[in-house]
Amino acid sequence: MKTPCTAALFCLALCYVARAQTWEISLSRLYPRISPTPLGSMSEEGKKDDDTKLKGLYGYGARLTWNTPGYYGHELGFNYNQARLTSKVRTTVEGATVTSVLEDRVVVRQAYYNFLMYFMPKGERWRPFMTGGIQATEYGAPGFEQWPTGKSRNYGFNYGGGIKLRILPQALLRLDVRDYIGGKPYDLESEDMMKFGGRLRMFEASAGLVITFKK
């Protein structure tokens, strides 16, 4: 008798948990700010660490979020960012050093997993949260004829927070801030030939619309 009762209670618990789970799909506009980290030089002479730099412009992001019955959630996301890459190139013309500046837009793609912790229970009109996770970032190559490397892929972690505001029964407004920390891209040469590696940070603010549904 105990076994059927236990099985029935277990099934009821599973049904309650499944019903309590909610999923969210969100689309956001991103405002990235990349730290002014010197990326090295593509110049053949007079190399300087700060010859090459990246500047974030704008982007778009999509997220799929699974919220558990309690105060937690799991999230997969993808970001598509536009950035401006500039690089100084020095050449010698008739004994004089001539410096030219090359500039092009590159695409920065990110895929990530994040864990969310909410400060308000599910169903509240507003839910602030904090988050942390890991990401993979791909930096596209510029269209410079003499660019010495191709694309660059780096890995790292991120943390941040945000708030979700309910505007309709199945729709939320979402505001986020994130700090992405990862490896320095492109592996260009530096002034000191023994110096390599480093980190690059990207701060991101975003605003987006969320659609919620139950499993």
mmCIF file of C-alpha atoms in Angstrom, residues 44-156:
data_model
loop_
_atom_site.group_PDB
_atom_site.id
_atom_site.type_symbol
_atom_site.label_atom_id
_atom_site.label_comp_id
_atom_site.label_asym_id
_atom_site.label_seq_id
_atom_site.Cartn_x
_atom_site.Cartn_y
_atom_site.Cartn_z
ATOM 1 C CA GLU A 44 56.617 45.934 -39.583
ATOM 2 C CA GLU A 45 58.659 48.560 -37.727
ATOM 3 C CA GLY A 46 58.367 50.754 -34.658
ATOM 4 C CA LYS A 47 55.851 48.437 -33.000
ATOM 5 C CA LYS A 48 53.805 49.881 -30.126
ATOM 6 C CA ASP A 49 51.494 47.932 -27.834
ATOM 7 C CA ASP A 50 48.683 50.429 -28.332
ATOM 8 C CA ASP A 51 48.856 50.458 -32.147
ATOM 9 C CA THR A 52 45.722 48.294 -32.398
ATOM 10 C CA LYS A 53 42.523 48.897 -30.439
ATOM 11 C CA LEU A 54 38.866 47.883 -30.436
ATOM 12 C CA LYS A 55 35.872 50.099 -29.735
ATOM 13 C CA GLY A 56 32.367 48.709 -29.184
ATOM 14 C CA LEU A 57 29.555 50.265 -31.232
ATOM 15 C CA TYR A 58 26.218 48.473 -30.879
ATOM 16 C CA GLY A 59 24.726 44.984 -30.932
ATOM 17 C CA TYR A 60 21.768 42.648 -30.556
ATOM 18 C CA GLY A 61 21.223 39.677 -28.282
ATOM 19 C CA ALA A 62 18.872 36.728 -27.819
ATOM 20 C CA ARG A 63 18.360 34.708 -24.630
ATOM 21 C CA LEU A 64 16.551 31.515 -23.705
ATOM 22 C CA THR A 65 15.878 31.339 -19.955
ATOM 23 C CA TRP A 66 14.594 28.473 -17.833
ATOM 24 C CA ASN A 67 13.267 29.596 -14.444
ATOM 25 C CA THR A 68 12.944 26.977 -11.711
ATOM 26 C CA PRO A 69 10.124 27.053 -9.118
ATOM 27 C CA GLY A 70 12.300 28.920 -6.602
ATOM 28 C CA TYR A 71 14.582 31.891 -6.935
ATOM 29 C CA TYR A 72 16.895 30.528 -9.609
ATOM 30 C CA GLY A 73 17.245 30.308 -13.371
ATOM 31 C CA HIS A 74 19.496 29.053 -16.160
ATOM 32 C CA GLU A 75 20.172 30.944 -19.354
ATOM 33 C CA LEU A 76 21.695 30.402 -22.799
ATOM 34 C CA GLY A 77 22.432 33.483 -24.881
ATOM 35 C CA PHE A 78 23.938 34.727 -28.112
ATOM 36 C CA ASN A 79 25.214 38.251 -28.816
ATOM 37 C CA TYR A 80 26.030 39.887 -32.126
ATOM 38 C CA ASN A 81 28.105 43.057 -31.718
ATOM 39 C CA GLN A 82 29.627 45.551 -34.123
ATOM 40 C CA ALA A 83 33.001 47.015 -33.153
ATOM 41 C CA ARG A 84 35.531 49.350 -34.756
ATOM 42 C CA LEU A 85 39.127 48.154 -35.049
ATOM 43 C CA THR A 86 41.900 50.684 -35.686
ATOM 44 C CA SER A 87 45.570 49.894 -36.267
ATOM 45 C CA LYS A 88 48.609 52.101 -36.892
ATOM 46 C CA VAL A 89 51.094 51.033 -39.560
ATOM 47 C CA ARG A 90 54.557 52.615 -39.879
ATOM 48 C CA THR A 91 56.626 52.572 -43.051
ATOM 49 C CA THR A 92 59.841 54.291 -44.071
ATOM 50 C CA VAL A 93 59.629 56.538 -47.140
ATOM 51 C CA GLU A 94 62.853 58.256 -48.296
ATOM 52 C CA GLY A 95 64.361 57.927 -44.852
ATOM 53 C CA ALA A 96 61.317 59.293 -43.023
ATOM 54 C CA THR A 97 58.829 57.278 -40.977
ATOM 55 C CA VAL A 98 55.262 57.615 -42.234
ATOM 56 C CA THR A 99 52.393 56.483 -39.991
ATOM 57 C CA SER A 100 49.015 55.551 -41.448
ATOM 58 C CA VAL A 101 45.902 54.503 -39.535
ATOM 59 C CA LEU A 102 43.770 51.649 -40.842
ATOM 60 C CA GLU A 103 40.180 51.302 -39.709
ATOM 61 C CA ASP A 104 37.429 48.759 -40.280
ATOM 62 C CA ARG A 105 34.361 47.317 -38.596
ATOM 63 C CA VAL A 106 34.492 43.793 -37.213
ATOM 64 C CA VAL A 107 31.799 41.495 -35.862
ATOM 65 C CA VAL A 108 32.109 40.219 -32.295
ATOM 66 C CA ARG A 109 29.967 37.141 -31.584
ATOM 67 C CA GLN A 110 29.382 35.679 -28.138
ATOM 68 C CA ALA A 111 27.706 32.528 -26.881
ATOM 69 C CA TYR A 112 27.283 32.023 -23.133
ATOM 70 C CA TYR A 113 25.672 30.149 -20.264
ATOM 71 C CA ASN A 114 24.644 32.035 -17.130
ATOM 72 C CA PHE A 115 23.142 31.132 -13.757
ATOM 73 C CA LEU A 116 20.562 33.594 -12.372
ATOM 74 C CA MET A 117 19.566 34.264 -8.767
ATOM 75 C CA TYR A 118 16.435 36.368 -8.181
ATOM 76 C CA PHE A 119 15.717 38.590 -5.195
ATOM 77 C CA MET A 120 11.922 38.371 -5.524
ATOM 78 C CA PRO A 121 9.687 35.295 -5.918
ATOM 79 C CA LYS A 122 8.187 34.360 -9.251
ATOM 80 C CA GLY A 123 4.973 36.175 -10.072
ATOM 81 C CA GLU A 124 6.059 39.528 -8.652
ATOM 82 C CA ARG A 125 5.729 42.521 -10.932
ATOM 83 C CA TRP A 126 9.435 43.283 -10.675
ATOM 84 C CA ARG A 127 12.292 40.815 -10.143
ATOM 85 C CA PRO A 128 15.845 42.092 -9.664
ATOM 86 C CA PHE A 129 18.536 39.472 -10.129
ATOM 87 C CA MET A 130 22.249 38.835 -10.169
ATOM 88 C CA THR A 131 24.006 36.529 -12.609
ATOM 89 C CA GLY A 132 27.302 34.916 -13.496
ATOM 90 C CA GLY A 133 28.508 32.550 -16.177
ATOM 91 C CA ILE A 134 30.981 31.592 -18.878
ATOM 92 C CA GLN A 135 31.258 32.670 -22.509
ATOM 93 C CA ALA A 136 33.043 32.028 -25.789
ATOM 94 C CA THR A 137 33.793 35.106 -27.929
ATOM 95 C CA GLU A 138 34.756 35.230 -31.600
ATOM 96 C CA TYR A 139 36.359 38.413 -32.933
ATOM 97 C CA GLY A 140 36.081 38.822 -36.700
ATOM 98 C CA ALA A 141 39.071 39.791 -38.838
ATOM 99 C CA PRO A 142 39.213 43.275 -40.431
ATOM 100 C CA GLY A 143 39.522 43.691 -44.178
ATOM 101 C CA PHE A 144 43.128 44.903 -44.079
ATOM 102 C CA GLU A 145 45.249 43.505 -46.892
ATOM 103 C CA GLN A 146 48.281 43.016 -44.638
ATOM 104 C CA TRP A 147 46.362 41.720 -41.582
ATOM 105 C CA PRO A 148 48.674 39.010 -40.140
ATOM 106 C CA THR A 149 46.069 36.881 -38.357
ATOM 107 C CA GLY A 150 42.528 35.708 -39.054
ATOM 108 C CA LYS A 151 39.611 35.552 -36.663
ATOM 109 C CA SER A 152 40.230 35.104 -32.966
ATOM 110 C CA ARG A 153 38.308 32.954 -30.481
ATOM 111 C CA ASN A 154 38.674 33.448 -26.744
ATOM 112 C CA TYR A 155 37.005 32.200 -23.585
ATOM 113 C CA GLY A 156 36.202 33.800 -20.261
#
